[in-house]
Tab-separated table of C-alpha atoms and ligand atoms in Angstrom:
chain	number	residue	atom	x	y	z
A	1	UNK	CA	0.003	0.165	-0.328
A	2	UNK	CA	1.204	3.423	-0.676
A	3	UNK	CA	2.137	5.585	1.946
A	4	UNK	CA	3.884	9.206	1.425
A	5	UNK	CA	6.128	11.324	3.237
A	6	UNK	CA	5.426	14.687	2.988
A	7	UNK	CA	7.388	17.610	4.694
A	8	UNK	CA	7.080	21.390	4.025
A	9	UNK	CA	9.358	23.891	5.645
A	10	UNK	CA	9.666	26.301	2.575
A	11	UNK	CA	9.337	29.517	4.680
A	12	UNK	CA	7.342	29.810	8.547
A	13	UNK	CA	5.173	27.047	8.463
A	14	UNK	CA	6.639	22.825	9.236
A	15	UNK	CA	3.992	20.986	8.647
A	16	UNK	CA	3.975	17.258	8.408
A	17	UNK	CA	1.194	14.963	5.914
A	18	UNK	CA	0.770	11.504	5.541
A	19	UNK	CA	-1.250	10.620	2.098
A	20	UNK	CA	-2.433	7.485	0.445
A	21	UNK	CA	-2.644	6.449	-3.104
A	22	UNK	CA	-5.704	7.664	-4.204
A	23	UNK	CA	-4.184	10.931	-2.671
A	24	UNK	CA	-6.424	10.902	0.731
A	25	UNK	CA	-4.884	13.262	3.666
A	26	UNK	CA	-4.126	10.495	6.474
A	27	UNK	CA	-2.579	12.597	8.794
A	28	UNK	CA	-1.580	16.715	8.229
A	29	UNK	CA	0.112	19.047	10.925
A	30	UNK	CA	0.952	22.091	10.447
A	31	UNK	CA	2.688	24.265	13.215
A	32	UNK	CA	2.892	27.875	12.553
A	33	UNK	CA	5.708	29.577	13.727
A	34	UNK	CA	3.200	33.245	13.182
A	35	UNK	CA	3.748	34.516	16.911
A	36	UNK	CA	7.761	33.879	17.014
A	37	UNK	CA	8.069	36.207	13.724
A	38	UNK	CA	5.420	38.587	14.787
A	39	UNK	CA	7.121	41.210	16.507
A	40	UNK	CA	9.938	41.144	13.094
A	41	UNK	CA	7.060	42.628	10.967
A	42	UNK	CA	7.644	40.279	8.890
A	43	UNK	CA	9.670	36.336	8.651
A	44	UNK	CA	13.558	35.973	9.889
A	45	UNK	CA	15.507	33.318	8.434
A	46	UNK	CA	17.171	32.415	11.098
A	47	UNK	CA	14.116	32.364	13.412
A	48	UNK	CA	12.453	29.701	10.344
A	49	UNK	CA	15.383	27.333	9.863
A	50	UNK	CA	15.670	26.973	13.804
A	51	UNK	CA	12.125	26.275	14.903
A	52	UNK	CA	11.416	23.864	11.663
A	53	UNK	CA	14.725	21.730	13.756
A	54	UNK	CA	13.197	21.865	16.910
A	55	UNK	CA	9.392	20.593	15.270
A	56	UNK	CA	10.197	18.758	13.333
A	57	UNK	CA	10.598	15.797	15.162
A	58	UNK	CA	8.247	15.807	17.628
A	59	UNK	CA	5.746	17.012	14.665
A	60	UNK	CA	6.539	13.848	13.089
A	61	UNK	CA	5.592	11.013	15.717
A	62	UNK	CA	2.259	13.381	16.174
A	63	UNK	CA	1.536	12.519	12.212
A	64	UNK	CA	2.413	8.914	13.086
A	65	UNK	CA	0.290	8.549	15.271
A	66	UNK	CA	-2.320	10.384	13.560
A	67	UNK	CA	-1.832	7.706	11.362
A	68	UNK	CA	-1.879	4.911	13.132
A	69	UNK	CA	0.983	4.486	10.965
A	70	UNK	CA	4.858	4.034	11.722
A	71	UNK	CA	8.249	4.758	10.153
A	72	UNK	CA	8.984	1.771	8.652
A	73	UNK	CA	4.622	1.900	6.410
A	74	UNK	CA	5.973	4.622	4.924
A	75	UNK	CA	6.334	4.076	0.799
A	76	UNK	CA	7.920	6.704	-0.437
A	77	UNK	CA	8.953	10.655	1.000
A	78	UNK	CA	8.645	13.476	-0.690
A	79	UNK	CA	9.704	17.420	0.726
A	80	UNK	CA	10.028	20.535	-1.124
A	81	UNK	CA	13.331	21.767	-2.161
A	82	UNK	CA	12.120	24.803	-3.784
A	83	UNK	CA	12.307	27.982	-3.768
A	84	UNK	CA	12.045	29.360	-0.436
A	85	UNK	CA	14.690	30.200	2.770
A	86	UNK	CA	17.527	28.713	2.026
A	87	UNK	CA	18.594	27.590	5.425
A	88	UNK	CA	13.928	26.393	6.432
A	89	UNK	CA	13.915	23.676	3.126
A	90	UNK	CA	17.408	22.591	4.123
A	91	UNK	CA	16.286	21.318	7.074
A	92	UNK	CA	12.845	19.712	6.243
A	93	UNK	CA	15.184	18.584	3.306
A	94	UNK	CA	18.183	17.463	4.580
A	95	UNK	CA	15.217	15.753	6.905
A	96	UNK	CA	13.521	13.887	4.708
A	97	UNK	CA	16.527	12.991	2.200
A	98	UNK	CA	17.892	11.049	5.104
A	99	UNK	CA	14.027	8.954	6.525
A	100	UNK	CA	13.805	7.677	2.677
A	101	UNK	CA	17.241	6.602	2.834
A	102	UNK	CA	17.145	5.024	5.737
A	103	UNK	CA	14.265	3.155	4.742
A	104	UNK	CA	15.344	2.899	1.545
A	105	UNK	CA	12.510	4.144	-0.571
A	106	UNK	CA	12.255	6.684	-2.872
A	107	UNK	CA	12.658	10.561	-1.962
A	108	UNK	CA	10.812	13.628	-4.493
A	109	UNK	CA	12.255	16.997	-4.434
A	110	UNK	CA	9.217	19.721	-5.053
A	111	UNK	CA	9.132	22.379	-6.017
A	112	UNK	CA	6.377	24.797	-3.196
A	113	UNK	CA	4.283	26.085	-6.260
A	114	UNK	CA	3.811	23.489	-7.851
A	115	UNK	CA	2.336	21.618	-4.763
A	116	UNK	CA	-0.019	25.054	-4.563
A	117	UNK	CA	-0.912	25.000	-8.515
A	118	UNK	CA	-2.315	21.173	-7.711
A	119	UNK	CA	-3.625	21.647	-3.895
A	120	UNK	CA	-7.262	22.852	-5.484
A	121	UNK	CA	-7.593	18.849	-6.858
A	122	UNK	CA	-7.609	17.281	-2.788
A	123	UNK	CA	-9.526	16.781	-1.512
A	124	UNK	CA	-11.367	17.377	2.340
A	125	UNK	CA	-9.837	15.304	5.124
A	126	UNK	CA	-10.806	11.996	3.699
A	127	UNK	CA	-11.593	12.337	1.034
A	128	UNK	CA	-9.326	11.474	-2.136
A	129	UNK	CA	-8.132	13.228	-4.122
A	130	UNK	CA	-9.625	14.335	-8.082
A	131	UNK	CA	-7.961	13.389	-10.884
A	132	UNK	CA	-5.043	16.336	-12.835
A	133	UNK	CA	-6.500	17.001	-15.682
A	134	UNK	CA	-3.845	16.439	-18.242
A	135	UNK	CA	-4.271	20.553	-18.907
A	136	UNK	CA	-4.880	23.441	-16.843
A	137	UNK	CA	-4.466	27.202	-16.162
A	138	UNK	CA	-2.655	27.840	-13.035
A	139	UNK	CA	-2.817	31.534	-10.295
A	140	UNK	CA	-0.817	31.066	-7.360
A	141	UNK	CA	-1.283	33.967	-4.993
A	142	UNK	CA	0.895	34.274	-1.657
A	143	UNK	CA	3.142	36.201	0.658
A	144	UNK	CA	5.831	35.484	-1.785
A	145	UNK	CA	4.221	34.787	-4.674
A	146	UNK	CA	1.669	35.903	-7.803
A	147	UNK	CA	1.769	33.523	-10.388
A	148	UNK	CA	-0.051	32.506	-13.919
A	149	UNK	CA	1.209	29.114	-15.572
A	150	UNK	CA	-0.305	26.211	-17.476
A	151	UNK	CA	0.478	23.356	-16.601
A	152	UNK	CA	-0.085	20.952	-19.907
A	153	UNK	CA	1.337	17.694	-19.580
A	154	UNK	CA	4.605	17.502	-18.409
A	155	UNK	CA	4.935	21.174	-19.130
A	156	UNK	CA	4.492	24.426	-17.428
A	157	UNK	CA	4.585	27.822	-19.349
A	158	UNK	CA	4.794	31.398	-17.046
A	159	UNK	CA	1.836	33.401	-18.846
A	160	UNK	CA	2.397	35.421	-16.137
A	161	UNK	CA	4.633	36.917	-12.471
A	162	UNK	CA	4.328	39.699	-10.157
A	163	UNK	CA	6.829	42.299	-11.665
A	164	UNK	CA	6.679	43.610	-7.727
A	165	UNK	CA	5.690	42.753	-4.770
A	166	UNK	CA	3.586	39.434	-4.147
A	167	UNK	CA	-0.506	39.644	-3.768
A	168	UNK	CA	0.190	38.825	0.509
A	169	UNK	CA	2.224	40.100	0.580
A	170	UNK	CA	0.286	43.974	-0.334
A	171	UNK	CA	-1.977	42.674	2.592
A	172	UNK	CA	1.204	42.040	4.298
A	173	UNK	CA	2.371	45.867	3.853
A	174	UNK	CA	-0.956	48.108	3.934
A	175	UNK	CA	-2.072	45.658	7.130
A	176	UNK	CA	1.432	47.183	8.930
A	177	UNK	CA	1.052	50.347	7.398
A	178	UNK	CA	-2.918	50.704	9.067
A	179	UNK	CA	-1.043	49.893	12.406
A	180	UNK	CA	-2.825	46.253	11.904
A	181	UNK	CA	-0.282	43.642	12.564
A	182	UNK	CA	1.195	40.779	10.890
A	183	UNK	CA	0.547	38.400	8.518
A	184	UNK	CA	-2.307	41.514	7.067
A	185	UNK	CA	-4.434	39.269	4.824
A	186	UNK	CA	-7.226	37.196	7.194
A	187	UNK	CA	-6.889	40.599	9.160
A	188	UNK	CA	-7.422	43.259	6.114
A	189	UNK	CA	-9.538	41.186	4.445
A	190	UNK	CA	-12.469	40.562	7.815
A	191	UNK	CA	-12.519	44.923	7.472
A	192	UNK	CA	-12.937	45.211	4.548
A	193	UNK	CA	-15.850	43.163	4.974
A	194	UNK	CA	-17.817	45.763	7.179
A	195	UNK	CA	-16.774	48.831	4.171
A	196	UNK	CA	-17.267	50.348	1.378
A	197	UNK	CA	-15.514	50.130	-1.367
A	198	UNK	CA	-16.384	54.376	-2.850
A	199	UNK	CA	-13.746	55.699	-3.960
A	200	UNK	CA	-11.570	52.120	-6.373
A	201	UNK	CA	-8.136	52.464	-7.557
A	202	UNK	CA	-7.560	51.951	-10.930
A	203	UNK	CA	-6.283	48.116	-12.516
A	204	UNK	CA	-2.772	48.973	-12.851
A	205	UNK	CA	-1.654	47.711	-16.538
A	206	UNK	CA	1.287	47.332	-18.398
A	207	UNK	CA	1.920	50.182	-21.667
A	208	UNK	CA	4.187	46.885	-23.574
A	209	UNK	CA	0.226	44.944	-22.904
A	210	UNK	CA	2.207	41.930	-20.967
A	211	UNK	CA	-0.658	40.260	-18.501
A	212	UNK	CA	2.385	40.761	-15.061
A	213	UNK	CA	0.422	41.421	-11.919
A	214	UNK	CA	2.006	45.165	-10.310
A	215	UNK	CA	1.400	45.422	-6.759
A	216	UNK	CA	3.279	48.037	-5.735
A	217	UNK	CA	1.743	50.517	-6.734
A	218	UNK	CA	-1.410	49.935	-5.154
A	219	UNK	CA	0.483	49.599	-1.565
A	220	UNK	CA	2.110	54.151	-1.986
A	221	UNK	CA	-1.111	54.365	-2.990
A	222	UNK	CA	-3.207	53.047	-0.263
A	223	UNK	CA	-0.133	54.325	2.145
A	224	UNK	CA	-0.895	58.008	0.692
A	225	UNK	CA	-4.697	57.359	1.067
A	226	UNK	CA	-4.081	56.256	4.778
A	227	UNK	CA	-2.715	59.922	5.585
A	228	UNK	CA	-5.034	61.925	3.398
A	229	UNK	CA	-7.664	60.717	5.804
A	230	UNK	CA	-5.338	61.357	9.057
A	231	UNK	CA	-4.921	58.066	9.622
A	232	UNK	CA	-0.759	57.370	9.957
A	233	UNK	CA	1.446	55.258	7.937
A	234	UNK	CA	3.238	53.380	10.315
A	235	UNK	CA	6.743	53.146	9.180
A	236	UNK	CA	9.787	53.882	11.780
A	237	UNK	CA	10.488	50.661	13.576
A	238	UNK	CA	9.057	47.204	13.356
A	239	UNK	CA	8.917	46.579	17.237
A	240	UNK	CA	7.869	49.493	18.127
A	241	UNK	CA	4.703	49.373	15.852
A	242	UNK	CA	0.870	49.931	17.459
A	243	UNK	CA	-1.164	46.920	17.249
A	244	UNK	CA	-4.624	48.771	16.365
A	245	UNK	CA	-7.394	46.449	17.750
A	246	UNK	CA	-9.801	44.997	14.946
A	247	UNK	CA	-13.413	46.983	16.978
A	248	UNK	CA	-11.249	50.173	16.971
A	249	UNK	CA	-11.074	50.201	13.222
A	250	UNK	CA	-12.899	53.567	12.172
A	251	UNK	CA	-14.911	53.526	9.409
A	252	UNK	CA	-12.988	55.528	6.580
A	253	UNK	CA	-10.113	52.303	7.381
A	254	UNK	CA	-13.061	50.289	7.296
A	255	UNK	CA	-13.722	52.260	3.618
A	256	UNK	CA	-10.551	52.306	2.451
A	257	UNK	CA	-9.554	48.586	2.798
A	258	UNK	CA	-12.133	47.455	1.148
A	259	UNK	CA	-11.063	49.452	-1.633
A	260	UNK	CA	-7.522	48.232	-1.578
A	261	UNK	CA	-9.274	44.563	-1.596
A	262	UNK	CA	-11.921	46.040	-4.718
A	263	UNK	CA	-8.522	46.875	-6.416
A	264	UNK	CA	-7.144	43.156	-4.836
A	265	UNK	CA	-9.048	41.250	-6.453
A	266	UNK	CA	-10.292	43.416	-9.447
A	267	UNK	CA	-6.819	43.355	-10.894
A	268	UNK	CA	-6.049	39.098	-11.099
A	269	UNK	CA	-9.649	39.130	-12.915
A	270	UNK	CA	-8.421	40.897	-15.293
A	271	UNK	CA	-5.518	39.553	-16.175
A	272	UNK	CA	-7.554	35.563	-16.374
A	273	UNK	CA	-10.276	37.123	-18.292
A	274	UNK	CA	-7.091	38.002	-20.900
A	275	UNK	CA	-6.347	35.090	-20.282
A	276	UNK	CA	-9.090	33.804	-21.607
A	277	UNK	CA	-9.222	35.959	-24.463
A	278	UNK	CA	-5.724	34.925	-25.876
A	279	UNK	CA	-6.082	30.906	-25.109
A	280	UNK	CA	-8.909	28.866	-24.054
A	281	UNK	CA	-8.927	26.920	-21.358
A	282	UNK	CA	-12.006	25.477	-19.253
A	283	UNK	CA	-9.464	24.340	-15.722
A	284	UNK	CA	-8.863	26.903	-13.404
A	285	UNK	CA	-6.537	26.201	-10.116
A	286	UNK	CA	-6.028	29.836	-7.131
A	287	UNK	CA	-4.266	28.815	-4.345
A	288	UNK	CA	-2.120	30.188	-1.904
A	289	UNK	CA	-2.054	31.874	0.977
A	290	UNK	CA	-4.101	34.996	-0.079
A	291	UNK	CA	-7.436	31.786	-2.171
A	292	UNK	CA	-8.563	31.765	1.184
A	293	UNK	CA	-9.091	35.583	1.040
A	294	UNK	CA	-12.906	35.651	0.900
A	295	UNK	CA	-13.600	38.576	-1.207
A	296	UNK	CA	-11.251	36.765	-4.516
A	297	UNK	CA	-13.742	33.312	-3.360
A	298	UNK	CA	-16.874	34.516	-4.433
A	299	UNK	CA	-15.832	37.041	-7.444
A	300	UNK	CA	-13.386	33.664	-9.247
A	301	UNK	CA	-16.106	31.485	-8.995
A	302	UNK	CA	-18.750	33.465	-9.639
A	303	UNK	CA	-15.255	35.159	-12.835
A	304	UNK	CA	-15.159	31.539	-13.933
A	305	UNK	CA	-19.539	29.956	-14.412
A	306	UNK	CA	-19.726	33.641	-15.861
A	307	UNK	CA	-17.287	32.120	-17.968
A	308	UNK	CA	-17.980	28.062	-17.979
A	309	UNK	CA	-14.330	27.930	-16.732
A	310	UNK	CA	-14.137	25.025	-13.610
A	311	UNK	CA	-12.249	27.242	-11.052
A	312	UNK	CA	-11.003	24.915	-7.814
A	313	UNK	CA	-10.279	26.611	-4.805
A	314	UNK	CA	-8.624	24.668	-2.488
A	315	UNK	CA	-10.390	23.562	0.953
A	316	UNK	CA	-9.406	26.717	2.927
A	317	UNK	CA	-7.426	24.022	5.452
A	318	UNK	CA	-4.614	23.811	2.585
A	319	UNK	CA	-3.847	27.472	0.874
A	320	UNK	CA	-1.349	28.218	3.515
A	321	UNK	CA	1.703	26.503	3.590
A	322	UNK	CA	1.821	22.446	4.364
A	323	UNK	CA	2.953	18.762	4.007
A	324	UNK	CA	-0.470	16.871	1.806
A	325	UNK	CA	0.616	19.853	-1.372
A	326	UNK	CA	4.047	18.875	-0.740
A	327	UNK	CA	3.057	15.476	-0.522
A	328	UNK	CA	0.755	14.805	-3.207
A	329	UNK	CA	2.787	17.091	-5.691
A	330	UNK	CA	5.280	14.138	-5.041
A	331	UNK	CA	3.218	11.065	-5.312
A	332	UNK	CA	2.222	12.433	-9.231
A	333	UNK	CA	5.433	12.933	-9.739
A	334	UNK	CA	6.507	9.173	-8.533
A	335	UNK	CA	3.726	7.897	-10.961
A	336	UNK	CA	5.087	10.051	-13.998
A	337	UNK	CA	8.851	8.436	-13.823
A	338	UNK	CA	9.389	12.323	-12.847
A	339	UNK	CA	11.464	12.729	-9.441
A	340	UNK	CA	14.039	14.938	-11.382
A	341	UNK	CA	17.439	15.253	-8.617
A	342	UNK	CA	16.198	12.854	-5.899
A	343	UNK	CA	18.763	12.387	-3.580
A	344	UNK	CA	20.575	14.169	-5.589
A	345	UNK	CA	18.650	17.558	-5.256
A	346	UNK	CA	19.304	20.967	-3.089
A	347	UNK	CA	17.694	23.599	-1.188
A	348	UNK	CA	17.465	26.055	-3.506
A	349	UNK	CA	15.735	29.710	-3.192
A	350	UNK	CA	14.723	30.281	-6.482
A	351	UNK	CA	13.351	28.591	-9.133
A	352	UNK	CA	11.647	28.450	-12.703
A	353	UNK	CA	8.988	26.035	-12.489
A	354	UNK	CA	9.281	26.407	-16.034
A	355	UNK	CA	12.598	24.782	-16.130
A	356	UNK	CA	11.669	21.177	-14.402
A	357	UNK	CA	11.751	18.557	-16.602
B	1	KG4	O1	1.119	30.546	0.296
B	1	KG4	P1	1.978	30.949	2.153
B	1	KG4	O2	0.706	30.535	3.211
B	1	KG4	O3	2.957	31.730	2.113
B	1	KG4	C1	3.716	31.887	1.529
B	1	KG4	O4	4.231	31.019	0.784
B	1	KG4	O5	4.535	32.519	1.135
B	1	KG4	O6	0.802	32.776	2.147
B	1	KG4	C2	1.168	34.154	3.229
B	1	KG4	C3	-0.056	35.311	2.638
B	1	KG4	C4	0.643	36.251	3.345
B	1	KG4	O7	1.001	36.873	2.684
B	1	KG4	C5	-0.931	36.285	3.593
B	1	KG4	O8	-1.530	37.598	4.537
B	1	KG4	C6	-1.407	35.926	3.045
B	1	KG4	O9	-1.555	34.648	3.294
B	1	KG4	N1	-3.655	35.167	3.356
B	1	KG4	C7	-3.950	36.556	3.411
B	1	KG4	C8	-5.123	35.960	3.483
B	1	KG4	N2	-5.027	35.021	4.383
B	1	KG4	C9	-3.735	35.012	4.416
B	1	KG4	N3	-4.597	37.549	1.964
B	1	KG4	C10	-5.369	37.959	1.988
B	1	KG4	N4	-6.762	37.654	2.620
B	1	KG4	C11	-6.552	36.549	3.491
B	1	KG4	N5	-7.575	36.199	3.735
B	2	ZN	ZN1	3.760	28.785	-0.334
């Protein structure tokens, strides 16, 4: 019986999962380090790597216990090899290789963005994965990435990417400026839903016709609007950031956040519509931390219904970094006989997905 052990340590989540041969998560645990990084207003690589090192051994025991399995039941090991923080990646990658080597089972290095892109095919806990079509389009929106890809057979083509900030990064920066703490996505999402987007920001487009994304102009526009409203943008030493209690947020701040959120979603819709005009597709996966966003989920689902595009969103628990998607991406590559560098894989901070065989 197939039992895949997946390990994810590319950023600030330590995660381990066990997946069966039907892509069903048998056990899955995500240990978030948010608390350790919050006072710095962002992820500190050295702290992340050390936390992974401490978290992994007990997490492995808990995951096995949850599955009622023993390490000897594992038939395949997969771990994220990049892109991500090299020190953080190395911890999970080395642990995974060691386990696979010790057990005498294959090891599959996994590309983090490929794993996100496949995550919407996973079922809820206890359900098998649905079949992955030969061709689909994937929008990955996270704290580190805003990328649009076309998966076709063994090849992946990059259609668009952000030229500056990632969508999640824009959420985090806006939250920081508004004194709302870190990470910014969930709190901005909640507050924005209580505001009104009366003065929407324009959707940026490049004059060369490129479909690339851009969020840094929006961030600057929000900063200016914060100042105009007399809501002083929070700058200075991260430690000194005053955290605004959610209930203290003024109506004008809620409206501004609604306008920001509207602009992020409108830009995603704009790029998707233009890609669809260039070349029709029938399946779209939307994944990554920002795919937890409530407005994005509603609007992109409606976008797809209108255009007969099947839009697949991951279960909210699988939007952020998790090892279930890593195990699934590893299993898919193993079954296709495309395990890349296998045990020879190294940790990579940059690793273009389209370069993978
Ligand atoms: O995929 P992820 O866990 O880590 C990366 O690989 O980057 O994504 C984290 C990002 C953060 O920027 C966070 O603020 C954002 O996802 N995020 C959200 C929401 N929940 C998390 N952004 C918007 N709305 C949300 N509800
Ligand atoms: Zn991620």
